[in-house]
Amino acid sequence: MFRHLKRPPAFYRYLWRLSLPMILQNLITFSLGLIDTFMVSQLGNMEMASITAANIPVFLLLSIVFGVQSGLGILVSQYWGKKDMENISRAIGVAAFLGTGLVFVLAMVFFLFPVQVMDLLSNEHQLSVLGAPYLRIIGFSYVFNMLSSVYVSAQRSVENPNFGMKVFGCSTLVNTALNYVLIFGKFGFPMLGIQGAALATLLSRVAEFVICLISALRSKTIPLQLKCFLRPGMAMLRRFVHYSSPVVLNELIWGLGTSMLTVILGYTSNSVDMLAANAVMGNIGRLFLVVCFGLGAATGVIVGKAIGEGQSHEQVQSLSQCLLLFTALVGSGIAIVALVLVPTVFVPVVFPLFKLFGEPARIAAAMAVASFITIPFSAYAISSITGVLRAGGDVLWSTVLDILPQWLLAIPLTAVLALVLETGVWPIVLASHTESVLKLPLCMWRIHSQKWIHDVTVDKEGL
């Protein structure tokens, strides 16, 4: 297995050159969630728990955005290997119209029925009333975020990952500044609390959309052809739906499953403590996965380009094995560092900053350990599913491998332990991460078969 790692130094320099901007982009994006949580935590644990509950349906919007991004990346990376700029513009057009339509419908539901939606998510009606103003506004921010993310995904897939890092970096700075002003009522603005956090996010998403729009009209890397963008054609629509709809469905169902795990916490006897702890550790846990997400995204670009260039199955397979093993090794190193930080930094320093003391702090510590020990498994699964299999057009199997372990193992096991047996926190949080462990052998089996390698740019069966 380790023979696949024998690559020239230039290969790893290229891998890191492609990965680092995406790592920084994810770090910026996930840091924004942590900054939001930190500022809201200063208002109290009840407010922080309400934001966690409100973000359960919002996570579905984020999942749709990521699904459309990933689906677009499958096509663009392979078209880039062929230098087919016209079809790249067509693919961007289809993704923008379909993705924005889906997100807008859900945003309208959240706007019209915020309390009713939130009442489904916990056993505390007070959290629903408190979080409703946030949910009414935050949904519309993802309409703009969808358009920005589609263009960022296209730039990333043509080996220009720096663009997304710069765009989301600017957006995060705007969001952080507006959070401070609107949540706490600074510089003459009213103190809007939770509603201010949502409004700050909406305004920052509008800013990032404007940046992407200007860049799209002036870009030399992807000279957007407006005729192809506005009228992408039925052939591209069919191809996008064929290869991308399973990815979008995958992310939506996976996002729903992740939300269900949080809903389970919202129905425990100590739901406020559970949700407050999860608000902090959910964001911190994602920060420790940014390297893995970056390597996974780079893997998708590299493998997709190799297939588009017409490399043999053996070459693509060896390349994929190298990238997956490298990601798993990096994930193992991150896990060791993260576990050391739990007793030395998180418990004595970080948790008190977020007003987590006593039982909420003990719950957060358990969540931290469970999250960190599974990082190597998560790293391999991320690169396998979102990188290798999707880049190879194996969207059906990538969906199956991503969803089944979650819905057949993690969710029912967590529900039984939390709501039926009412065990302590450790069995519950460990059960919620079992999906990552099961994915490892399943992904290894599918990738070893080489049946996942498909050229999605070739017309077949009317696509």
Tab-separated table of C-alpha atoms in Angstrom:
chain	number	residue	atom	x	y	z
A	1	MET	CA	0.000	0.000	0.000
A	2	PHE	CA	2.736	2.453	0.969
A	3	ARG	CA	4.361	2.043	-2.461
A	4	HIS	CA	1.706	4.372	-3.832
A	5	LEU	CA	3.213	7.175	-1.742
A	6	LYS	CA	6.438	7.058	-3.757
A	7	ARG	CA	5.948	10.211	-5.785
A	8	PRO	CA	8.370	12.964	-6.772
A	9	PRO	CA	8.566	15.910	-4.341
A	10	ALA	CA	6.975	18.112	-7.018
A	11	PHE	CA	3.767	16.078	-6.707
A	12	TYR	CA	3.407	16.791	-2.979
A	13	ARG	CA	4.312	20.436	-3.493
A	14	TYR	CA	1.525	20.624	-6.076
A	15	LEU	CA	-0.879	18.837	-3.690
A	16	TRP	CA	-0.193	21.294	-0.884
A	17	ARG	CA	-0.250	24.261	-3.259
A	18	LEU	CA	-3.742	23.173	-4.320
A	19	SER	CA	-4.886	22.201	-0.819
A	20	LEU	CA	-3.646	25.090	1.298
A	21	PRO	CA	-5.955	27.778	-0.135
A	22	MET	CA	-8.921	25.415	0.311
A	23	ILE	CA	-7.790	24.595	3.848
A	24	LEU	CA	-7.595	28.305	4.627
A	25	GLN	CA	-10.974	28.835	2.952
A	26	ASN	CA	-12.569	26.157	5.144
A	27	LEU	CA	-10.763	27.531	8.198
A	28	ILE	CA	-12.186	30.964	7.475
A	29	THR	CA	-15.693	29.604	6.854
A	30	PHE	CA	-15.785	27.406	9.968
A	31	SER	CA	-14.153	30.111	12.087
A	32	LEU	CA	-17.103	32.314	11.261
A	33	GLY	CA	-19.424	29.803	12.918
A	34	LEU	CA	-17.169	29.731	15.974
A	35	ILE	CA	-17.078	33.541	16.115
A	36	ASP	CA	-20.879	33.653	15.912
A	37	THR	CA	-21.114	31.089	18.700
A	38	PHE	CA	-18.617	32.969	20.877
A	39	MET	CA	-20.448	36.284	20.545
A	40	VAL	CA	-23.860	34.736	21.151
A	41	SER	CA	-22.468	32.761	24.122
A	42	GLN	CA	-21.875	36.062	25.883
A	43	LEU	CA	-25.657	36.512	25.914
A	44	GLY	CA	-26.139	33.220	27.823
A	45	ASN	CA	-26.465	29.434	27.435
A	46	MET	CA	-30.156	29.693	26.523
A	47	GLU	CA	-29.368	31.988	23.583
A	48	MET	CA	-26.529	29.719	22.505
A	49	ALA	CA	-28.806	26.676	22.653
A	50	SER	CA	-31.436	28.516	20.583
A	51	ILE	CA	-28.862	29.262	17.871
A	52	THR	CA	-27.879	25.588	17.844
A	53	ALA	CA	-31.525	24.577	17.388
A	54	ALA	CA	-32.063	27.189	14.651
A	55	ASN	CA	-28.970	26.024	12.815
A	56	ILE	CA	-30.354	22.481	12.510
A	57	PRO	CA	-32.601	23.371	9.538
A	58	VAL	CA	-30.012	25.879	8.321
A	59	PHE	CA	-27.548	23.000	8.045
A	60	LEU	CA	-29.834	21.538	5.376
A	61	LEU	CA	-29.304	24.693	3.314
A	62	LEU	CA	-25.556	24.371	3.804
A	63	SER	CA	-25.743	20.740	2.704
A	64	ILE	CA	-27.556	21.711	-0.510
A	65	VAL	CA	-24.919	24.368	-1.221
A	66	PHE	CA	-22.127	21.856	-0.708
A	67	GLY	CA	-23.937	19.253	-2.793
A	68	VAL	CA	-24.349	21.611	-5.754
A	69	GLN	CA	-20.712	22.674	-5.365
A	70	SER	CA	-19.527	19.084	-5.386
A	71	GLY	CA	-21.770	18.101	-8.285
A	72	LEU	CA	-20.508	21.017	-10.349
A	73	GLY	CA	-16.926	20.098	-9.484
A	74	ILE	CA	-17.366	16.635	-11.027
A	75	LEU	CA	-18.131	18.176	-14.421
A	76	VAL	CA	-15.862	21.222	-14.336
A	77	SER	CA	-12.718	19.342	-13.259
A	78	GLN	CA	-13.066	16.889	-16.156
A	79	TYR	CA	-14.000	19.601	-18.677
A	80	TRP	CA	-10.946	21.483	-17.453
A	81	GLY	CA	-8.825	18.447	-18.292
A	82	LYS	CA	-10.154	18.808	-21.850
A	83	LYS	CA	-9.943	22.657	-21.802
A	84	ASP	CA	-13.616	22.853	-22.800
A	85	MET	CA	-14.491	26.382	-21.601
A	86	GLU	CA	-17.889	26.533	-23.301
A	87	ASN	CA	-19.256	23.567	-21.390
A	88	ILE	CA	-17.755	24.908	-18.161
A	89	SER	CA	-19.937	28.026	-18.574
A	90	ARG	CA	-22.966	25.842	-19.301
A	91	ALA	CA	-22.357	23.734	-16.182
A	92	ILE	CA	-22.025	26.859	-14.019
A	93	GLY	CA	-25.326	28.150	-15.409
A	94	VAL	CA	-27.251	24.983	-14.628
A	95	ALA	CA	-25.784	24.780	-11.105
A	96	ALA	CA	-26.592	28.435	-10.368
A	97	PHE	CA	-30.232	28.250	-11.481
A	98	LEU	CA	-31.070	24.900	-9.903
A	99	GLY	CA	-29.181	25.516	-6.665
A	100	THR	CA	-30.621	28.977	-6.069
A	101	GLY	CA	-34.151	27.730	-6.712
A	102	LEU	CA	-33.837	24.926	-4.154
A	103	VAL	CA	-32.389	27.174	-1.456
A	104	PHE	CA	-34.933	29.938	-2.023
A	105	VAL	CA	-37.877	27.570	-1.483
A	106	LEU	CA	-36.493	26.408	1.879
A	107	ALA	CA	-35.619	29.979	2.893
A	108	MET	CA	-39.248	30.980	2.312
A	109	VAL	CA	-40.472	28.106	4.503
A	110	PHE	CA	-38.144	29.222	7.320
A	111	PHE	CA	-39.299	32.828	6.895
A	112	LEU	CA	-43.013	32.023	7.016
A	113	PHE	CA	-42.992	29.280	9.696
A	114	PRO	CA	-39.912	29.776	11.927
A	115	VAL	CA	-41.472	28.814	15.272
A	116	GLN	CA	-43.273	25.799	13.817
A	117	VAL	CA	-40.052	24.536	12.239
A	118	MET	CA	-38.069	24.997	15.448
A	119	ASP	CA	-40.727	23.316	17.594
A	120	LEU	CA	-39.879	20.117	15.718
A	121	LEU	CA	-36.264	20.291	16.853
A	122	SER	CA	-36.327	20.284	20.659
A	123	ASN	CA	-38.574	19.862	23.683
A	124	GLU	CA	-38.066	23.498	24.749
A	125	HIS	CA	-40.642	25.871	23.177
A	126	GLN	CA	-38.728	28.786	24.682
A	127	LEU	CA	-35.803	27.989	22.386
A	128	SER	CA	-38.147	28.135	19.389
A	129	VAL	CA	-39.456	31.589	20.295
A	130	LEU	CA	-35.948	32.853	21.014
A	131	GLY	CA	-34.431	31.475	17.816
A	132	ALA	CA	-37.270	32.301	15.393
A	133	PRO	CA	-36.053	35.832	14.461
A	134	TYR	CA	-32.658	34.325	13.580
A	135	LEU	CA	-34.173	31.594	11.402
A	136	ARG	CA	-36.424	34.037	9.496
A	137	ILE	CA	-33.401	35.995	8.246
A	138	ILE	CA	-30.574	33.480	7.988
A	139	GLY	CA	-32.199	31.362	5.257
A	140	PHE	CA	-31.996	34.144	2.674
A	141	SER	CA	-28.254	34.524	3.234
A	142	TYR	CA	-27.811	31.103	1.603
A	143	VAL	CA	-29.456	32.300	-1.627
A	144	PHE	CA	-26.478	34.616	-2.124
A	145	ASN	CA	-24.076	32.049	-0.688
A	146	MET	CA	-25.253	29.491	-3.257
A	147	LEU	CA	-24.395	31.790	-6.167
A	148	SER	CA	-21.007	32.631	-4.667
A	149	SER	CA	-20.210	29.014	-3.855
A	150	VAL	CA	-21.053	27.835	-7.382
A	151	TYR	CA	-18.528	30.244	-8.856
A	152	VAL	CA	-15.929	29.484	-6.165
A	153	SER	CA	-16.353	25.760	-6.885
A	154	ALA	CA	-15.755	26.358	-10.599
A	155	GLN	CA	-12.607	28.361	-9.885
A	156	ARG	CA	-11.356	25.667	-7.526
A	157	SER	CA	-11.985	22.957	-10.118
A	158	VAL	CA	-9.798	24.766	-12.668
A	159	GLU	CA	-6.909	24.767	-10.181
A	160	ASN	CA	-7.493	28.280	-8.826
A	161	PRO	CA	-8.276	27.617	-5.149
A	162	ASN	CA	-6.920	30.997	-4.023
A	163	PHE	CA	-10.046	32.723	-5.278
A	164	GLY	CA	-12.380	31.116	-2.735
A	165	MET	CA	-9.958	31.779	0.096
A	166	LYS	CA	-9.904	35.513	-0.748
A	167	VAL	CA	-13.674	35.806	-1.247
A	168	PHE	CA	-14.648	34.031	1.960
A	169	GLY	CA	-11.851	35.794	3.835
A	170	CYS	CA	-13.395	39.157	2.947
A	171	SER	CA	-16.860	37.847	3.805
A	172	THR	CA	-15.719	36.650	7.231
A	173	LEU	CA	-14.123	39.988	8.088
A	174	VAL	CA	-17.350	41.786	7.147
A	175	ASN	CA	-19.443	39.283	9.109
A	176	THR	CA	-17.293	39.501	12.223
A	177	ALA	CA	-17.382	43.297	12.262
A	178	LEU	CA	-21.139	43.393	11.694
A	179	ASN	CA	-21.675	40.729	14.383
A	180	TYR	CA	-19.964	42.956	16.940
A	181	VAL	CA	-21.937	46.011	15.858
A	182	LEU	CA	-25.388	44.427	15.516
A	183	ILE	CA	-25.394	41.795	18.287
A	184	PHE	CA	-24.197	44.174	21.000
A	185	GLY	CA	-25.478	47.482	19.579
A	186	LYS	CA	-22.226	49.372	19.004
A	187	PHE	CA	-21.574	52.703	17.222
A	188	GLY	CA	-25.146	53.882	17.621
A	189	PHE	CA	-26.808	50.756	16.190
A	190	PRO	CA	-29.566	49.015	18.191
A	191	MET	CA	-28.670	45.902	20.199
A	192	LEU	CA	-30.320	43.159	18.129
A	193	GLY	CA	-28.863	40.070	19.864
A	194	ILE	CA	-29.550	36.833	17.978
A	195	GLN	CA	-31.358	38.691	15.185
A	196	GLY	CA	-28.245	40.840	14.706
A	197	ALA	CA	-26.138	37.707	14.133
A	198	ALA	CA	-28.460	36.623	11.327
A	199	LEU	CA	-28.547	40.082	9.742
A	200	ALA	CA	-24.739	40.293	9.838
A	201	THR	CA	-24.491	36.959	8.026
A	202	LEU	CA	-26.986	38.057	5.369
A	203	LEU	CA	-25.128	41.307	4.639
A	204	SER	CA	-21.757	39.529	4.441
A	205	ARG	CA	-23.187	36.977	1.984
A	206	VAL	CA	-24.441	39.813	-0.209
A	207	ALA	CA	-20.921	41.281	-0.141
A	208	GLU	CA	-19.303	37.996	-1.218
A	209	PHE	CA	-21.862	37.608	-4.013
A	210	VAL	CA	-20.997	41.080	-5.365
A	211	ILE	CA	-17.292	40.167	-5.359
A	212	CYS	CA	-17.992	36.930	-7.256
A	213	LEU	CA	-20.251	38.679	-9.776
A	214	ILE	CA	-17.611	41.274	-10.616
A	215	SER	CA	-14.922	38.589	-10.842
A	216	ALA	CA	-17.059	36.345	-13.065
A	217	LEU	CA	-17.528	39.162	-15.570
A	218	ARG	CA	-13.796	39.968	-15.646
A	219	SER	CA	-12.109	36.581	-15.133
A	220	LYS	CA	-9.424	35.383	-17.523
A	221	THR	CA	-9.096	31.972	-15.864
A	222	ILE	CA	-12.750	31.176	-16.579
A	223	PRO	CA	-13.959	33.588	-19.255
A	224	LEU	CA	-17.654	33.208	-18.471
A	225	GLN	CA	-19.620	33.009	-21.717
A	226	LEU	CA	-22.926	34.679	-20.845
A	227	LYS	CA	-24.817	33.078	-23.728
A	228	CYS	CA	-23.851	29.594	-22.505
A	229	PHE	CA	-24.398	30.560	-18.865
A	230	LEU	CA	-27.905	31.957	-19.413
A	231	ARG	CA	-28.943	29.254	-21.892
A	232	PRO	CA	-26.979	26.137	-20.882
A	233	GLY	CA	-29.172	23.783	-22.917
A	234	MET	CA	-31.047	20.582	-22.179
A	235	ALA	CA	-28.022	18.383	-22.842
A	236	MET	CA	-26.065	20.029	-20.025
A	237	LEU	CA	-29.134	20.020	-17.793
A	238	ARG	CA	-29.523	16.244	-18.283
A	239	ARG	CA	-25.825	15.649	-17.669
A	240	PHE	CA	-25.799	17.823	-14.554
A	241	VAL	CA	-28.929	16.154	-13.166
A	242	HIS	CA	-27.534	12.695	-13.948
A	243	TYR	CA	-24.200	13.218	-12.217
A	244	SER	CA	-24.998	15.950	-9.719
A	245	SER	CA	-28.507	15.224	-8.429
A	246	PRO	CA	-27.297	12.123	-6.520
A	247	VAL	CA	-24.602	14.299	-4.944
A	248	VAL	CA	-27.111	16.987	-3.951
A	249	LEU	CA	-29.471	14.296	-2.629
A	250	ASN	CA	-26.517	12.722	-0.820
A	251	GLU	CA	-25.618	15.973	0.926
A	252	LEU	CA	-29.248	16.743	1.732
A	253	ILE	CA	-29.909	13.351	3.323
A	254	TRP	CA	-26.523	13.401	5.083
A	255	GLY	CA	-27.261	16.916	6.332
A	256	LEU	CA	-30.670	15.750	7.524
A	257	GLY	CA	-28.986	12.873	9.342
A	258	THR	CA	-26.482	15.209	10.993
A	259	SER	CA	-29.384	17.441	11.992
A	260	MET	CA	-31.218	14.412	13.410
A	261	LEU	CA	-28.265	13.711	15.693
A	262	THR	CA	-28.590	17.259	17.044
A	263	VAL	CA	-32.380	16.874	17.335
A	264	ILE	CA	-31.789	13.786	19.474
A	265	LEU	CA	-29.720	15.942	21.834
A	266	GLY	CA	-32.568	18.446	21.849
A	267	TYR	CA	-34.941	15.809	23.268
A	268	THR	CA	-32.717	14.598	26.120
A	269	SER	CA	-33.596	15.438	29.716
A	270	ASN	CA	-30.697	17.934	29.859
A	271	SER	CA	-31.291	19.319	26.360
A	272	VAL	CA	-30.160	22.903	27.046
A	273	ASP	CA	-26.772	21.718	28.375
A	274	MET	CA	-26.408	19.257	25.495
A	275	LEU	CA	-27.207	21.857	22.832
A	276	ALA	CA	-24.970	24.503	24.421
A	277	ALA	CA	-22.037	22.064	24.516
A	278	ASN	CA	-22.752	20.932	20.973
A	279	ALA	CA	-22.812	24.557	19.757
A	280	VAL	CA	-19.197	24.953	20.869
A	281	MET	CA	-17.793	21.524	20.016
A	282	GLY	CA	-19.628	21.296	16.699
A	283	ASN	CA	-17.730	24.342	15.479
A	284	ILE	CA	-14.403	23.393	17.079
A	285	GLY	CA	-14.639	19.848	15.710
A	286	ARG	CA	-15.084	21.177	12.168
A	287	LEU	CA	-12.018	23.397	12.593
A	288	PHE	CA	-9.875	20.308	13.182
A	289	LEU	CA	-11.190	18.779	9.960
A	290	VAL	CA	-10.340	21.713	7.694
A	291	VAL	CA	-7.091	20.095	6.538
A	292	CYS	CA	-8.955	16.908	5.665
A	293	PHE	CA	-11.648	18.831	3.769
A	294	GLY	CA	-8.952	20.731	1.889
A	295	LEU	CA	-7.085	17.571	0.942
A	296	GLY	CA	-10.375	15.936	-0.052
A	297	ALA	CA	-11.252	18.842	-2.353
A	298	ALA	CA	-7.758	18.797	-3.877
A	299	THR	CA	-8.087	15.045	-4.381
A	300	GLY	CA	-11.283	15.593	-6.367
A	301	VAL	CA	-9.600	18.153	-8.629
A	302	ILE	CA	-6.485	16.028	-9.226
A	303	VAL	CA	-8.346	12.768	-9.856
A	304	GLY	CA	-11.006	14.427	-12.021
A	305	LYS	CA	-8.372	16.124	-14.153
A	306	ALA	CA	-6.444	12.856	-14.546
A	307	ILE	CA	-9.580	11.089	-15.809
A	308	GLY	CA	-10.386	13.983	-18.143
A	309	GLU	CA	-6.849	13.809	-19.562
A	310	GLY	CA	-7.414	10.151	-20.429
A	311	GLN	CA	-5.005	8.477	-17.987
A	312	SER	CA	-5.348	4.699	-17.650
A	313	HIS	CA	-7.373	3.065	-14.884
A	314	GLU	CA	-4.170	1.780	-13.295
A	315	GLN	CA	-2.661	5.273	-13.204
A	316	VAL	CA	-5.824	6.803	-11.758
A	317	GLN	CA	-6.112	4.016	-9.178
A	318	SER	CA	-2.510	4.434	-8.004
A	319	LEU	CA	-2.933	8.195	-7.840
A	320	SER	CA	-6.079	7.817	-5.739
A	321	GLN	CA	-4.485	5.338	-3.329
A	322	CYS	CA	-1.614	7.756	-2.793
A	323	LEU	CA	-3.900	10.679	-2.040
A	324	LEU	CA	-6.136	8.664	0.312
A	325	LEU	CA	-3.270	7.185	2.315
A	326	PHE	CA	-1.597	10.570	2.605
A	327	THR	CA	-4.825	12.143	3.881
A	328	ALA	CA	-5.330	9.388	6.467
A	329	LEU	CA	-1.763	9.851	7.768
A	330	VAL	CA	-2.248	13.594	8.052
A	331	GLY	CA	-5.561	12.990	9.848
A	332	SER	CA	-3.835	10.715	12.363
A	333	GLY	CA	-1.316	13.433	13.187
A	334	ILE	CA	-4.090	15.985	13.673
A	335	ALA	CA	-5.984	13.589	15.964
A	336	ILE	CA	-2.997	13.163	18.272
A	337	VAL	CA	-2.472	16.917	18.581
A	338	ALA	CA	-6.186	17.558	19.154
A	339	LEU	CA	-6.478	14.944	21.916
A	340	VAL	CA	-3.516	16.463	23.753
A	341	LEU	CA	-5.243	19.858	23.652
A	342	VAL	CA	-8.435	18.646	25.365
A	343	PRO	CA	-7.114	18.569	28.984
A	344	THR	CA	-4.436	21.222	28.449
A	345	VAL	CA	-6.302	23.939	26.532
A	346	PHE	CA	-9.987	23.238	25.916
A	347	VAL	CA	-11.151	22.319	29.433
A	348	PRO	CA	-9.198	24.987	31.384
A	349	VAL	CA	-9.254	27.830	28.815
A	350	VAL	CA	-11.589	27.482	25.828
A	351	PHE	CA	-14.764	26.192	27.472
A	352	PRO	CA	-14.827	28.952	30.146
A	353	LEU	CA	-14.517	31.545	27.355
A	354	PHE	CA	-17.803	30.212	25.961
A	355	LYS	CA	-19.431	30.252	29.418
A	356	LEU	CA	-19.367	26.453	29.660
A	357	PHE	CA	-18.980	25.366	33.277
A	358	GLY	CA	-19.980	22.292	35.259
A	359	GLU	CA	-22.138	19.790	33.378
A	360	PRO	CA	-22.041	21.599	29.977
A	361	ALA	CA	-18.237	21.638	30.157
A	362	ARG	CA	-18.098	17.902	30.975
A	363	ILE	CA	-20.411	17.174	28.037
A	364	ALA	CA	-18.260	19.308	25.730
A	365	ALA	CA	-15.111	17.444	26.832
A	366	ALA	CA	-16.718	14.096	26.008
A	367	MET	CA	-17.799	15.420	22.616
A	368	ALA	CA	-14.252	16.628	21.976
A	369	VAL	CA	-12.645	13.254	22.677
A	370	ALA	CA	-15.204	11.336	20.593
A	371	SER	CA	-14.775	13.763	17.696
A	372	PHE	CA	-10.986	13.766	17.754
A	373	ILE	CA	-10.347	10.024	18.016
A	374	THR	CA	-12.336	9.463	14.812
A	375	ILE	CA	-10.489	12.110	12.739
A	376	PRO	CA	-8.337	9.529	10.829
A	377	PHE	CA	-11.482	7.612	9.836
A	378	SER	CA	-13.254	10.826	8.855
A	379	ALA	CA	-10.239	11.968	6.843
A	380	TYR	CA	-10.200	8.795	4.745
A	381	ALA	CA	-13.976	8.885	4.250
A	382	ILE	CA	-13.983	12.547	3.208
A	383	SER	CA	-11.287	12.046	0.571
A	384	SER	CA	-12.850	8.794	-0.615
A	385	ILE	CA	-16.414	10.011	-0.997
A	386	THR	CA	-16.155	13.727	-1.788
A	387	GLY	CA	-12.820	13.377	-3.566
A	388	VAL	CA	-12.094	10.110	-5.364
A	389	LEU	CA	-15.524	8.564	-5.972
A	390	ARG	CA	-17.278	11.777	-6.979
A	391	ALA	CA	-14.404	12.847	-9.218
A	392	GLY	CA	-14.720	9.468	-10.917
A	393	GLY	CA	-18.438	10.017	-11.535
A	394	ASP	CA	-19.330	7.154	-9.155
A	395	VAL	CA	-22.100	9.233	-7.621
A	396	LEU	CA	-24.461	6.382	-6.751
A	397	TRP	CA	-21.921	4.466	-4.682
A	398	SER	CA	-20.538	7.625	-3.065
A	399	THR	CA	-24.093	8.408	-1.942
A	400	VAL	CA	-24.700	4.896	-0.592
A	401	LEU	CA	-21.406	4.843	1.311
A	402	ASP	CA	-22.026	8.274	2.803
A	403	ILE	CA	-25.636	7.780	3.893
A	404	LEU	CA	-26.148	4.163	4.953
A	405	PRO	CA	-23.626	4.061	7.844
A	406	GLN	CA	-25.194	7.204	9.250
A	407	TRP	CA	-28.851	6.201	8.976
A	408	LEU	CA	-28.498	2.485	9.694
A	409	LEU	CA	-25.968	2.720	12.523
A	410	ALA	CA	-25.151	6.133	14.013
A	411	ILE	CA	-28.646	7.653	14.212
A	412	PRO	CA	-30.606	4.654	15.593
A	413	LEU	CA	-27.817	3.733	18.026
A	414	THR	CA	-27.568	7.299	19.327
A	415	ALA	CA	-31.360	7.577	19.641
A	416	VAL	CA	-31.643	4.339	21.612
A	417	LEU	CA	-28.826	5.271	23.990
A	418	ALA	CA	-30.018	8.876	24.500
A	419	LEU	CA	-33.814	8.587	24.508
A	420	VAL	CA	-34.611	4.978	25.455
A	421	LEU	CA	-31.799	3.792	27.719
A	422	GLU	CA	-30.892	7.356	28.815
A	423	THR	CA	-27.250	6.450	29.322
A	424	GLY	CA	-24.519	8.874	30.290
A	425	VAL	CA	-23.015	11.283	27.780
A	426	TRP	CA	-20.027	9.094	26.769
A	427	PRO	CA	-21.989	6.260	25.070
A	428	ILE	CA	-24.166	8.841	23.311
A	429	VAL	CA	-21.346	10.901	21.813
A	430	LEU	CA	-19.322	7.834	20.839
A	431	ALA	CA	-22.364	6.340	19.087
A	432	SER	CA	-22.838	9.531	17.054
A	433	HIS	CA	-19.394	9.028	15.471
A	434	THR	CA	-19.673	5.320	14.608
A	435	GLU	CA	-20.533	6.094	10.976
A	436	SER	CA	-16.957	7.255	10.280
A	437	VAL	CA	-15.533	3.949	11.520
A	438	LEU	CA	-17.870	1.875	9.343
A	439	LYS	CA	-17.173	3.946	6.232
A	440	LEU	CA	-13.474	3.046	6.205
A	441	PRO	CA	-13.718	-0.627	5.089
A	442	LEU	CA	-16.652	0.121	2.771
A	443	CYS	CA	-14.753	2.885	0.959
A	444	MET	CA	-11.612	0.765	0.693
A	445	TRP	CA	-13.639	-2.049	-0.891
A	446	ARG	CA	-15.264	0.192	-3.510
A	447	ILE	CA	-12.074	2.003	-4.497
A	448	HIS	CA	-10.140	-1.251	-4.795
A	449	SER	CA	-12.684	-2.473	-7.382
A	450	GLN	CA	-11.748	0.291	-9.891
A	451	LYS	CA	-15.398	0.256	-11.028
A	452	TRP	CA	-15.752	3.882	-9.920
A	453	ILE	CA	-13.690	5.370	-12.773
A	454	HIS	CA	-15.923	7.036	-15.401
A	455	ASP	CA	-15.339	9.825	-17.920
A	456	VAL	CA	-18.425	11.993	-17.322
A	457	THR	CA	-17.693	14.268	-20.306
A	458	VAL	CA	-18.340	11.521	-22.855
A	459	ASP	CA	-21.846	11.334	-24.311
A	460	LYS	CA	-23.529	8.029	-23.529
A	461	GLU	CA	-27.152	6.994	-23.417
A	462	GLY	CA	-28.274	10.434	-24.489
A	463	LEU	CA	-26.380	12.376	-21.797
